[in-house]
Amino acid sequence: MRTLKLTVCYDGSNYFGFQRQTKELTIQEVLEEKLARVCGEPVQIVGSGRTDARVHARGQVVSFATRGTIPLANMPRAMNSILPDDIRILQAEEAPDGFNARKDACWKEYEYRIRFTPQPDPFTRNYVWQLREEPDLEKMQEAAQLLLGTHDFSGFQSAGSSPVSPVKTIYVSRWQKEADGTLIYRIAGDGFVYHMVRNLVWSMVQIGLGKKIPQAMQQELQMQRGEFENSPAPPQGLYLVRVEYEPFLS
Amino acid sequence: MRTLKLTVCYDGSNYFGFQRQTKELTIQEVLEEKLARVCGEPVQIVGSGRTDARVHARGQVVSFATRGTIPLANMPRAMNSILPDDIRILQAEEAPDGFNARKDACWKEYEYRIRFTPQPDPFTRNYVWQLREEPDLEKMQEAAQLLLGTHDFSGFQSAGSSPVSPVKTIYVSRWQKEADGTLIYRIAGDGFVYHMVRNLVWSMVQIGLGKKIPQAMQQELQMQRGEFENSPAPPQGLYLVRVEYEPFLS
C-alpha cells in the first residue's frame, strides 16, 4: 500500500461541497470515481476539511491509500485528462504511511473575495460577494487585526458544527485591495470552526459599512454562539488557499 | 406601440448563443420569455448581432416594439428580478419608431481575453483563452496595427456566414496587458464577418508564439476564404462590449 497526497484546485460553483452526499454531486464523489479508474481499484479519500456548496479551493489537500501502481509523475496528467475542467490536480506526492490530510494538518489559509459592483456583474457572480455599497477598507483592517492571536471563536461558529474546540490561533488576518478593485481578506490559522471565515467576513463588512465600530469585534470575540446576530457571508467568495503540514513560521 | 432599446450583459457560458434555436437554450429565448411577462404580451426582439455559444456580452443591444405600458425606469429592475443571474439588463431607453438594433448599428466593439496559465486554472476556464505558452505582446501589437483602416476580410470569414460585404473599416485594434497579466485585444469596426474577431485573434496568437512573422497579417488580408489556414480562437475569450448607433468619432 502507498499513501498519496494530492493538491486539488476546484471551482465549487457546480458542486454541493466537498463531502460526499447520497443525492447531490460533490467534489469527493468525482475525485473518488476518477481515482478508482486511475488506480484500478476503489479509493476512499480524506480531505483536509469540508468546503460547503459553492465554496472554492485553490489548494485543497486529500490523502488516500492505494495498491495502484501508477507513477507519481503521471498522476496529475492522468487525472486531469478524465476530470471535469472545474476540478484540477495540481500536485501528487508520496506521503508517509498513515498520513491523514485532515488530522495531520497544522494550519490552513483561506481567502474571501468581495467586489463593489454598483452595476450587476454576471461574470463574477460565482467568484466574489458583490456589494452594492463600498465598505471602508481601513475599518475592516482595524477589525481584522483584532483577530490575530488565540481566541475562543464560539460566537463565530454556526449551528451544525462538529464538536471541536472553538479556541483557535490566527496567524494572518488582513485585507488587501487588488489593482482591479477586488477586496481580498486573507486568514491563516491552526483551525476553523464551522462557517468561521464567512461569519467573520460578514461581521467585518458590517463594520466596513459603518453599521458597527471596529471595536465591536473585540466584544464579539468574548461572546458565545447566539449571543449576537451572526450570519455567514455568501459561499462563492470563499477560497481554501492552502493547507500546511508543518507548524506555521511567521 | 413603443419601440424600446435594451442594453444587455450576459455570461454566455451556459447558452447556445444569442439567436433562438429550436432545441437549445439561447439568450434570445430567455429575454423574449421574460419580456413577455413584463410587457404583458408576446415580444420579438432583434439583437445587434448574434453571439456564438459561450461568447459573452457586456453591452449587447436589443430592440423590440410593444404595447406594454411599464415605465422605462422600472424596466431593468423588473427584468432583473425574473432573469437568471447570468443575464442582466443594464439600461432601457425609448427609441424612435422603427429603430432596429441590427440594421441601425454604426459600429461595434469587441474584446478578446487571453491568459498565460502554466498551471490549469478552473476559475477562468469560461472567461479567457488559457495559453500554456506566453505570446509576445509586441509582435501581436505590430500585427494588430496592420488591421486599422478599410480591408477586405474575406480571408478571416468562416464558412456559414451570411452574405454581407467582407469589406469592413476598423477604427480600433490594439492589445493591452492588465495588471493581473490578462492580455486583452480590443477591436472596433463598422461591421464584422462571421468569426472575424476569433479568426484574427488566432492569427495574431500564432504570430505572438513565433509561428509566423507580424507581416504575415498583411498577406492574409489580401487572401480569400480558404487561401490560408485559418481557425477561430475559442469562444469563451470573446466579449461583445458595445454597439453604437452614431458614426465613430476618433
Short mmCIF file of C-alpha atoms in Angstrom, two decimals:
data_model
loop_
_atom_site.label_atom_id
_atom_site.label_comp_id
_atom_site.label_asym_id
_atom_site.label_seq_id
_atom_site.Cartn_x
_atom_site.Cartn_y
_atom_site.Cartn_z
CA MET A 1 0.00 0.00 0.00
CA ARG A 2 1.15 3.52 -0.82
CA THR A 3 -0.22 6.66 0.79
CA LEU A 4 -0.62 9.52 -1.62
CA LYS A 5 -1.27 13.21 -1.11
CA LEU A 6 -2.92 15.29 -3.82
CA THR A 7 -3.23 19.08 -4.04
CA VAL A 8 -6.50 19.92 -5.72
CA CYS A 9 -7.93 23.12 -7.19
CA TYR A 10 -11.66 23.42 -7.86
CA ASP A 11 -14.36 25.82 -8.87
CA GLY A 12 -17.09 24.85 -6.42
CA SER A 13 -19.92 26.58 -8.32
CA ASN A 14 -21.49 23.39 -9.62
CA TYR A 15 -20.99 21.17 -6.55
CA PHE A 16 -22.76 20.62 -3.27
CA GLY A 17 -19.50 20.99 -1.41
CA PHE A 18 -16.58 18.67 -0.84
CA GLN A 19 -18.07 15.93 1.31
CA ARG A 20 -19.85 13.01 -0.31
CA GLN A 21 -23.66 13.07 -0.12
CA THR A 22 -26.17 10.46 -1.14
CA LYS A 23 -28.05 12.52 -3.72
CA GLU A 24 -26.09 15.60 -4.74
CA LEU A 25 -22.87 15.82 -6.72
CA THR A 26 -19.80 16.56 -4.60
CA ILE A 27 -16.09 17.04 -5.17
CA GLN A 28 -15.28 13.92 -3.11
CA GLU A 29 -17.53 11.72 -5.25
CA VAL A 30 -15.98 12.93 -8.50
CA LEU A 31 -12.41 12.58 -7.21
CA GLU A 32 -13.02 9.07 -5.85
CA GLU A 33 -14.66 7.94 -9.07
CA LYS A 34 -11.75 9.15 -11.23
CA LEU A 35 -9.09 7.92 -8.79
CA ALA A 36 -10.68 4.46 -8.91
CA ARG A 37 -10.12 4.43 -12.68
CA VAL A 38 -6.54 5.66 -12.44
CA CYS A 39 -5.65 3.36 -9.52
CA GLY A 40 -7.58 0.33 -10.79
CA GLU A 41 -9.43 -0.19 -7.52
CA PRO A 42 -11.94 1.59 -5.27
CA VAL A 43 -10.39 4.52 -3.43
CA GLN A 44 -11.53 6.40 -0.34
CA ILE A 45 -10.10 9.85 0.16
CA VAL A 46 -9.78 12.07 3.20
CA GLY A 47 -9.94 15.82 2.61
CA SER A 48 -8.18 18.37 4.84
CA GLY A 49 -11.64 19.68 5.60
CA ARG A 50 -15.06 20.13 4.07
CA THR A 51 -15.85 23.04 1.86
CA ASP A 52 -19.52 23.99 1.61
CA ALA A 53 -21.62 24.15 -1.53
CA ARG A 54 -20.28 26.82 -3.96
CA VAL A 55 -17.07 27.35 -1.93
CA HIS A 56 -13.85 27.10 -3.99
CA ALA A 57 -10.38 25.70 -3.39
CA ARG A 58 -7.03 26.67 -4.84
CA GLY A 59 -5.12 24.22 -2.66
CA GLN A 60 -7.35 21.61 -1.04
CA VAL A 61 -5.31 18.58 0.10
CA VAL A 62 -6.59 15.00 0.06
CA SER A 63 -4.93 11.76 1.12
CA PHE A 64 -5.65 8.13 0.33
CA ALA A 65 -4.09 4.68 0.42
CA THR A 66 -3.90 2.53 -2.71
CA ARG A 67 -2.30 -0.55 -4.23
CA GLY A 68 -2.39 1.25 -7.60
CA THR A 69 1.00 1.36 -9.32
CA ILE A 70 0.68 4.49 -11.45
CA PRO A 71 3.93 6.52 -11.32
CA LEU A 72 3.55 9.68 -9.27
CA ALA A 73 4.72 11.89 -12.12
CA ASN A 74 1.88 10.69 -14.35
CA MET A 75 -0.86 11.10 -11.75
CA PRO A 76 -1.83 14.77 -12.36
CA ARG A 77 -2.00 14.35 -16.14
CA ALA A 78 -3.88 11.05 -15.93
CA MET A 79 -6.42 12.53 -13.56
CA ASN A 80 -6.79 15.88 -15.34
CA SER A 81 -7.49 14.13 -18.64
CA ILE A 82 -10.60 12.47 -17.17
CA LEU A 83 -11.72 15.05 -14.57
CA PRO A 84 -14.27 17.74 -15.49
CA ASP A 85 -12.46 21.01 -16.18
CA ASP A 86 -13.65 22.64 -12.96
CA ILE A 87 -11.50 20.26 -10.89
CA ARG A 88 -7.73 20.10 -11.43
CA ILE A 89 -4.98 18.11 -9.73
CA LEU A 90 -2.07 20.49 -9.15
CA GLN A 91 0.35 18.10 -7.49
CA ALA A 92 0.76 14.48 -6.40
CA GLU A 93 3.20 13.41 -3.68
CA GLU A 94 4.06 10.25 -1.78
CA ALA A 95 3.20 10.62 1.91
CA PRO A 96 4.34 8.65 4.96
CA ASP A 97 2.24 5.59 5.85
CA GLY A 98 -0.82 6.63 7.76
CA PHE A 99 -0.69 10.27 6.62
CA ASN A 100 -4.15 11.81 7.06
CA ALA A 101 -4.90 15.07 5.25
CA ARG A 102 -7.37 16.15 7.92
CA LYS A 103 -5.82 15.02 11.20
CA ASP A 104 -2.25 15.96 10.30
CA ALA A 105 -2.97 19.49 9.06
CA CYS A 106 -1.10 22.14 11.11
CA TRP A 107 -2.63 25.25 9.58
CA LYS A 108 -4.77 26.45 6.72
CA GLU A 109 -5.19 29.64 4.77
CA TYR A 110 -8.42 30.99 3.28
CA GLU A 111 -9.20 33.94 1.05
CA TYR A 112 -12.51 35.77 0.88
CA ARG A 113 -13.18 37.95 -2.19
CA ILE A 114 -15.51 40.95 -2.35
CA ARG A 115 -16.28 43.31 -5.19
CA PHE A 116 -18.05 46.62 -5.11
CA THR A 117 -20.41 46.35 -8.11
CA PRO A 118 -22.80 49.28 -8.50
CA GLN A 119 -23.89 47.62 -11.76
CA PRO A 120 -24.76 43.92 -11.56
CA ASP A 121 -21.92 41.79 -12.93
CA PRO A 122 -22.77 38.31 -14.28
CA PHE A 123 -19.10 37.44 -14.79
CA THR A 124 -18.06 37.41 -11.15
CA ARG A 125 -21.36 36.19 -9.66
CA ASN A 126 -19.87 32.79 -8.78
CA TYR A 127 -16.49 34.09 -7.59
CA VAL A 128 -16.99 37.06 -5.26
CA TRP A 129 -19.50 38.59 -2.90
CA GLN A 130 -20.93 41.50 -4.88
CA LEU A 131 -21.67 44.51 -2.68
CA ARG A 132 -23.73 47.49 -3.85
CA GLU A 133 -22.11 49.76 -1.26
CA GLU A 134 -18.36 50.13 -0.91
CA PRO A 135 -17.10 49.16 2.55
CA ASP A 136 -14.37 51.16 4.29
CA LEU A 137 -11.18 49.14 3.97
CA GLU A 138 -9.39 50.83 6.90
CA LYS A 139 -12.15 49.99 9.33
CA MET A 140 -12.22 46.37 8.18
CA GLN A 141 -8.43 46.25 8.52
CA GLU A 142 -8.69 47.52 12.10
CA ALA A 143 -11.20 44.77 12.93
CA ALA A 144 -9.12 42.13 11.13
CA GLN A 145 -6.08 42.92 13.27
CA LEU A 146 -8.06 42.25 16.42
CA LEU A 147 -8.41 38.62 15.32
CA LEU A 148 -4.68 37.85 15.44
CA GLY A 149 -3.58 35.53 18.24
CA THR A 150 -5.53 32.95 20.22
CA HIS A 151 -9.25 33.41 20.80
CA ASP A 152 -12.39 31.45 21.57
CA PHE A 153 -14.37 31.71 18.33
CA SER A 154 -17.62 30.30 19.76
CA GLY A 155 -19.50 33.42 18.70
CA PHE A 156 -18.45 32.89 15.10
CA GLN A 157 -19.47 29.24 14.95
CA SER A 158 -22.63 28.34 13.07
CA ALA A 159 -25.02 25.64 14.29
CA GLY A 160 -24.37 22.19 12.87
CA SER A 161 -20.69 22.23 13.73
CA SER A 162 -18.70 19.18 14.73
CA PRO A 163 -17.64 19.09 18.39
CA VAL A 164 -14.17 20.58 18.16
CA SER A 165 -12.56 23.14 20.44
CA PRO A 166 -13.57 26.69 19.45
CA VAL A 167 -10.20 28.01 20.64
CA LYS A 168 -8.07 28.75 17.58
CA THR A 169 -4.87 30.64 16.86
CA ILE A 170 -4.86 33.08 13.96
CA TYR A 171 -1.50 33.82 12.30
CA VAL A 172 -2.57 36.04 9.42
CA SER A 173 -5.65 38.27 9.24
CA ARG A 174 -5.58 41.17 6.79
CA TRP A 175 -7.43 42.84 3.95
CA GLN A 176 -5.85 43.98 0.73
CA LYS A 177 -7.17 45.70 -2.38
CA GLU A 178 -6.21 44.36 -5.78
CA ALA A 179 -5.46 46.56 -8.80
CA ASP A 180 -8.87 45.67 -10.26
CA GLY A 181 -10.65 46.79 -7.08
CA THR A 182 -11.30 43.33 -5.60
CA LEU A 183 -11.05 43.30 -1.81
CA ILE A 184 -9.36 40.18 -0.53
CA TYR A 185 -9.37 39.04 3.08
CA ARG A 186 -6.64 36.55 3.96
CA ILE A 187 -6.78 34.49 7.11
CA ALA A 188 -4.45 31.71 8.26
CA GLY A 189 -4.89 29.74 11.45
CA ASP A 190 -4.42 26.39 13.15
CA GLY A 191 -8.10 25.55 12.74
CA PHE A 192 -11.51 26.95 11.90
CA VAL A 193 -14.93 26.24 13.38
CA TYR A 194 -17.98 25.80 11.14
CA HIS A 195 -18.61 28.89 8.96
CA MET A 196 -15.96 30.81 10.90
CA VAL A 197 -14.40 32.67 7.97
CA ARG A 198 -17.75 33.56 6.44
CA ASN A 199 -19.15 34.68 9.80
CA LEU A 200 -16.05 36.83 10.45
CA VAL A 201 -16.26 38.39 6.98
CA TRP A 202 -19.93 39.22 7.48
CA SER A 203 -19.10 40.94 10.74
CA MET A 204 -16.19 42.88 9.23
CA VAL A 205 -18.32 44.01 6.28
CA GLN A 206 -20.95 45.35 8.71
CA ILE A 207 -18.07 47.30 10.28
CA GLY A 208 -16.86 48.45 6.85
CA LEU A 209 -20.36 49.68 6.01
CA GLY A 210 -20.48 51.68 9.25
CA LYS A 211 -23.14 49.59 10.98
CA LYS A 212 -20.79 48.70 13.84
CA ILE A 213 -17.48 50.14 15.05
CA PRO A 214 -14.27 48.12 14.58
CA GLN A 215 -14.01 47.57 18.35
CA ALA A 216 -17.28 45.61 18.22
CA MET A 217 -15.11 42.74 17.04
CA GLN A 218 -13.38 42.64 20.42
CA GLN A 219 -16.71 42.23 22.23
CA GLU A 220 -17.94 39.62 19.75
CA LEU A 221 -14.81 37.59 20.48
CA GLN A 222 -15.96 37.39 24.12
CA MET A 223 -19.41 36.08 23.25
CA GLN A 224 -20.89 32.63 22.89
CA ARG A 225 -22.84 31.25 19.98
CA GLY A 226 -26.19 33.03 19.63
CA GLU A 227 -25.20 35.96 21.85
CA PHE A 228 -25.09 38.37 18.90
CA GLU A 229 -26.57 38.42 15.45
CA ASN A 230 -24.25 36.47 13.23
CA SER A 231 -24.69 35.39 9.68
CA PRO A 232 -22.31 33.87 7.13
CA ALA A 233 -21.14 35.89 4.13
CA PRO A 234 -22.19 34.10 0.91
CA PRO A 235 -20.22 30.96 -0.04
CA GLN A 236 -19.00 31.94 -3.51
CA GLY A 237 -16.49 34.49 -2.14
CA LEU A 238 -14.60 31.86 -0.11
CA TYR A 239 -11.47 30.01 -1.29
CA LEU A 240 -9.46 27.39 0.61
CA VAL A 241 -6.00 28.52 -0.49
CA ARG A 242 -3.55 26.20 1.23
CA VAL A 243 -3.18 23.52 3.84
CA GLU A 244 0.16 23.02 5.56
CA TYR A 245 1.55 20.06 7.48
CA GLU A 246 4.42 21.82 9.25
CA PRO A 247 3.97 24.39 12.04
CA PHE A 248 3.43 28.00 10.95
CA LEU A 249 6.63 30.06 10.90
CA SER A 250 5.97 33.79 10.86
CA MET B 1 -46.73 50.95 -29.96
CA ARG B 2 -43.45 51.96 -28.32
CA THR B 3 -40.04 50.93 -29.57
CA LEU B 4 -37.62 50.11 -26.79
CA LYS B 5 -33.87 49.60 -26.73
CA LEU B 6 -32.22 47.48 -24.04
CA THR B 7 -28.54 47.18 -23.20
CA VAL B 8 -27.85 43.65 -22.00
CA CYS B 9 -24.90 42.00 -20.26
CA TYR B 10 -24.58 38.22 -20.22
CA ASP B 11 -22.27 35.41 -19.28
CA GLY B 12 -22.68 33.17 -22.33
CA SER B 13 -21.19 30.06 -20.68
CA ASN B 14 -24.49 28.25 -20.28
CA TYR B 15 -26.16 29.27 -23.55
CA PHE B 16 -26.05 28.14 -27.15
CA GLY B 17 -25.50 31.69 -28.32
CA PHE B 18 -27.79 34.65 -28.75
CA GLN B 19 -30.05 33.56 -31.58
CA ARG B 20 -33.13 31.47 -30.86
CA GLN B 21 -32.86 27.76 -31.74
CA THR B 22 -35.49 25.08 -31.66
CA LYS B 23 -33.84 22.78 -29.13
CA GLU B 24 -31.09 24.55 -27.23
CA LEU B 25 -31.36 27.34 -24.69
CA THR B 26 -30.39 30.76 -26.06
CA ILE B 27 -30.20 34.32 -24.77
CA GLN B 28 -32.93 35.45 -27.17
CA GLU B 29 -35.37 32.83 -25.91
CA VAL B 30 -34.81 33.77 -22.27
CA LEU B 31 -35.10 37.51 -22.94
CA GLU B 32 -38.27 37.13 -25.01
CA GLU B 33 -39.90 34.92 -22.39
CA LYS B 34 -39.19 37.39 -19.55
CA LEU B 35 -40.10 40.44 -21.67
CA ALA B 36 -43.45 38.83 -22.45
CA ARG B 37 -44.16 38.67 -18.71
CA VAL B 38 -43.07 42.26 -18.09
CA CYS B 39 -44.86 43.65 -21.16
CA GLY B 40 -48.00 41.51 -20.82
CA GLU B 41 -47.85 40.29 -24.42
CA PRO B 42 -45.59 38.24 -26.70
CA VAL B 43 -42.43 40.12 -27.68
CA GLN B 44 -40.00 39.58 -30.54
CA ILE B 45 -36.57 41.10 -30.14
CA VAL B 46 -33.86 42.00 -32.65
CA GLY B 47 -30.27 41.76 -31.40
CA SER B 48 -27.46 43.94 -32.80
CA GLY B 49 -25.87 40.69 -33.90
CA ARG B 50 -25.56 37.07 -32.95
CA THR B 51 -23.07 35.90 -30.45
CA ASP B 52 -22.00 32.25 -30.68
CA ALA B 53 -22.32 29.62 -27.99
CA ARG B 54 -20.17 30.51 -24.92
CA VAL B 55 -19.44 34.04 -26.21
CA HIS B 56 -20.18 36.82 -23.69
CA ALA B 57 -21.61 40.32 -23.91
CA ARG B 58 -21.06 43.35 -21.72
CA GLY B 59 -23.15 45.61 -23.94
CA GLN B 60 -25.35 43.72 -26.39
CA VAL B 61 -28.21 45.88 -27.67
CA VAL B 62 -31.67 44.59 -28.50
CA SER B 63 -34.75 46.39 -29.81
CA PHE B 64 -38.44 45.49 -29.84
CA ALA B 65 -41.88 47.02 -30.25
CA THR B 66 -44.54 46.61 -27.59
CA ARG B 67 -47.88 47.89 -26.37
CA GLY B 68 -46.74 47.19 -22.80
CA THR B 69 -47.04 50.22 -20.54
CA ILE B 70 -44.34 49.53 -17.96
CA PRO B 71 -42.45 52.76 -17.13
CA LEU B 72 -38.97 52.79 -18.63
CA ALA B 73 -37.34 53.45 -15.26
CA ASN B 74 -38.81 50.23 -13.83
CA MET B 75 -37.83 48.01 -16.75
CA PRO B 76 -34.28 46.98 -15.67
CA ARG B 77 -35.36 46.14 -12.12
CA ALA B 78 -38.49 44.29 -13.25
CA MET B 79 -36.50 42.22 -15.74
CA ASN B 80 -33.50 41.57 -13.46
CA SER B 81 -35.78 40.26 -10.72
CA ILE B 82 -37.02 37.45 -13.00
CA LEU B 83 -33.97 36.86 -15.25
CA PRO B 84 -31.39 34.21 -14.33
CA ASP B 85 -28.37 35.89 -12.74
CA ASP B 86 -26.15 35.32 -15.78
CA ILE B 87 -28.22 37.79 -17.83
CA ARG B 88 -28.64 41.42 -16.66
CA ILE B 89 -30.40 44.39 -18.18
CA LEU B 90 -28.09 47.40 -17.80
CA GLN B 91 -30.24 50.06 -19.40
CA ALA B 92 -33.65 50.62 -21.02
CA GLU B 93 -34.32 53.51 -23.42
CA GLU B 94 -37.13 54.67 -25.66
CA ALA B 95 -36.08 54.52 -29.32
CA PRO B 96 -37.54 56.17 -32.41
CA ASP B 97 -40.29 54.25 -34.19
CA GLY B 98 -38.80 51.59 -36.41
CA PHE B 99 -35.44 51.55 -34.64
CA ASN B 100 -33.69 48.27 -35.41
CA ALA B 101 -30.78 47.22 -33.20
CA ARG B 102 -29.13 45.29 -36.03
CA LYS B 103 -29.71 47.41 -39.13
CA ASP B 104 -29.10 50.75 -37.46
CA ALA B 105 -25.82 49.85 -35.76
CA CYS B 106 -22.95 52.10 -36.91
CA TRP B 107 -20.10 50.33 -35.16
CA LYS B 108 -19.33 47.70 -32.55
CA GLU B 109 -16.52 46.97 -30.15
CA TYR B 110 -15.31 43.54 -29.05
CA GLU B 111 -12.75 42.39 -26.50
CA TYR B 112 -10.86 39.11 -26.59
CA ARG B 113 -9.21 37.90 -23.36
CA ILE B 114 -6.22 35.62 -23.07
CA ARG B 115 -4.36 34.37 -20.04
CA PHE B 116 -1.00 32.66 -19.81
CA THR B 117 -1.70 29.81 -17.39
CA PRO B 118 1.21 27.42 -16.90
CA GLN B 119 -0.95 25.71 -14.25
CA PRO B 120 -4.53 24.87 -15.26
CA ASP B 121 -6.98 27.39 -13.81
CA PRO B 122 -10.58 26.26 -13.28
CA PHE B 123 -11.70 29.77 -12.30
CA THR B 124 -11.12 31.46 -15.65
CA ARG B 125 -11.93 28.48 -17.89
CA ASN B 126 -15.18 30.08 -19.11
CA TYR B 127 -13.83 33.63 -19.42
CA VAL B 128 -10.47 33.59 -21.22
CA TRP B 129 -8.45 31.55 -23.68
CA GLN B 130 -5.87 29.83 -21.50
CA LEU B 131 -2.50 29.54 -23.21
CA ARG B 132 0.31 27.33 -21.90
CA GLU B 133 2.93 29.41 -23.72
CA GLU B 134 3.21 33.17 -23.32
CA PRO B 135 2.81 35.03 -26.62
CA ASP B 136 4.97 38.07 -27.45
CA LEU B 137 2.78 41.13 -26.95
CA GLU B 138 4.89 43.43 -29.14
CA LYS B 139 4.61 41.14 -32.15
CA MET B 140 0.85 40.85 -31.70
CA GLN B 141 0.64 44.64 -31.38
CA GLU B 142 2.52 45.04 -34.65
CA ALA B 143 0.08 42.71 -36.41
CA ALA B 144 -2.93 44.41 -34.77
CA GLN B 145 -1.92 47.80 -36.15
CA LEU B 146 -1.94 46.42 -39.69
CA LEU B 147 -5.68 45.82 -39.32
CA LEU B 148 -6.57 49.51 -38.91
CA GLY B 149 -8.43 51.09 -41.83
CA THR B 150 -10.53 49.53 -44.57
CA HIS B 151 -9.80 45.97 -45.73
CA ASP B 152 -11.45 43.01 -47.38
CA PHE B 153 -11.69 40.48 -44.54
CA SER B 154 -12.70 37.53 -46.76
CA GLY B 155 -9.74 35.51 -45.53
CA PHE B 156 -10.93 35.86 -41.94
CA GLN B 157 -14.50 34.80 -42.64
CA SER B 158 -15.59 31.32 -41.54
CA ALA B 159 -17.95 29.21 -43.63
CA GLY B 160 -21.62 29.54 -42.76
CA SER B 161 -21.59 33.32 -42.94
CA SER B 162 -24.48 35.42 -44.10
CA PRO B 163 -23.96 37.14 -47.47
CA VAL B 164 -22.67 40.54 -46.35
CA SER B 165 -19.83 42.56 -47.79
CA PRO B 166 -16.48 41.41 -46.40
CA VAL B 167 -15.11 44.96 -46.70
CA LYS B 168 -15.01 46.48 -43.23
CA THR B 169 -13.43 49.53 -41.62
CA ILE B 170 -11.54 49.03 -38.37
CA TYR B 171 -11.24 52.02 -36.03
CA VAL B 172 -9.52 50.45 -33.03
CA SER B 173 -7.21 47.42 -33.00
CA ARG B 174 -4.80 47.06 -30.11
CA TRP B 175 -3.56 44.74 -27.39
CA GLN B 176 -3.08 45.69 -23.78
CA LYS B 177 -1.87 43.85 -20.70
CA GLU B 178 -3.83 44.16 -17.46
CA ALA B 179 -2.23 44.37 -14.02
CA ASP B 180 -3.23 40.73 -13.38
CA GLY B 181 -1.49 39.57 -16.58
CA THR B 182 -4.60 39.18 -18.74
CA LEU B 183 -3.97 40.11 -22.39
CA ILE B 184 -6.91 41.99 -23.88
CA TYR B 185 -7.37 42.64 -27.58
CA ARG B 186 -9.80 45.48 -28.39
CA ILE B 187 -11.26 45.89 -31.83
CA ALA B 188 -13.90 48.36 -33.02
CA GLY B 189 -15.26 48.50 -36.55
CA ASP B 190 -18.26 49.25 -38.70
CA GLY B 191 -19.01 45.56 -39.15
CA PHE B 192 -17.64 42.06 -38.68
CA VAL B 193 -17.93 38.96 -40.85
CA TYR B 194 -18.64 35.55 -39.29
CA HIS B 195 -15.95 34.54 -36.75
CA MET B 196 -13.83 37.53 -37.80
CA VAL B 197 -12.57 38.54 -34.35
CA ARG B 198 -11.84 34.97 -33.32
CA ASN B 199 -10.06 34.23 -36.62
CA LEU B 200 -7.97 37.41 -36.29
CA VAL B 201 -7.05 36.58 -32.70
CA TRP B 202 -5.98 33.07 -33.69
CA SER B 203 -3.75 34.52 -36.39
CA MET B 204 -2.23 37.11 -34.04
CA VAL B 205 -1.55 34.48 -31.37
CA GLN B 206 0.31 32.36 -33.96
CA ILE B 207 2.38 35.49 -34.60
CA GLY B 208 2.85 36.06 -30.86
CA LEU B 209 4.07 32.48 -30.46
CA GLY B 210 6.62 32.98 -33.25
CA LYS B 211 4.98 30.65 -35.77
CA LYS B 212 4.52 33.49 -38.29
CA ILE B 213 6.00 36.98 -38.62
CA PRO B 214 3.79 40.03 -37.95
CA GLN B 215 3.88 40.97 -41.65
CA ALA B 216 2.08 37.72 -42.46
CA MET B 217 -1.05 39.61 -41.44
CA GLN B 218 -0.61 41.92 -44.43
CA GLN B 219 -0.59 38.99 -46.84
CA GLU B 220 -3.51 37.29 -45.15
CA LEU B 221 -5.53 40.48 -45.65
CA GLN B 222 -5.03 40.03 -49.41
CA MET B 223 -6.32 36.47 -49.42
CA GLN B 224 -9.72 34.92 -49.95
CA ARG B 225 -11.51 32.47 -47.72
CA GLY B 226 -9.69 29.13 -47.66
CA GLU B 227 -6.44 30.51 -49.12
CA PHE B 228 -4.60 30.12 -45.82
CA GLU B 229 -5.08 28.02 -42.73
CA ASN B 230 -7.49 29.86 -40.52
CA SER B 231 -9.18 28.77 -37.36
CA PRO B 232 -11.20 30.61 -34.74
CA ALA B 233 -9.80 31.22 -31.26
CA PRO B 234 -12.08 29.60 -28.65
CA PRO B 235 -15.42 31.33 -27.95
CA GLN B 236 -15.13 31.90 -24.21
CA GLY B 237 -12.48 34.63 -24.61
CA LEU B 238 -14.78 36.84 -26.72
CA TYR B 239 -16.94 39.69 -25.36
CA LEU B 240 -19.26 41.99 -27.31
CA VAL B 241 -18.50 45.20 -25.41
CA ARG B 242 -20.59 47.91 -27.06
CA VAL B 243 -22.78 48.72 -30.00
CA GLU B 244 -23.12 52.33 -31.17
CA TYR B 245 -25.74 53.99 -33.33
CA GLU B 246 -23.82 57.16 -34.20
CA PRO B 247 -20.79 57.27 -36.52
CA PHE B 248 -17.41 56.57 -34.91
CA LEU B 249 -15.52 59.72 -33.89
CA SER B 250 -11.86 59.11 -33.26
#
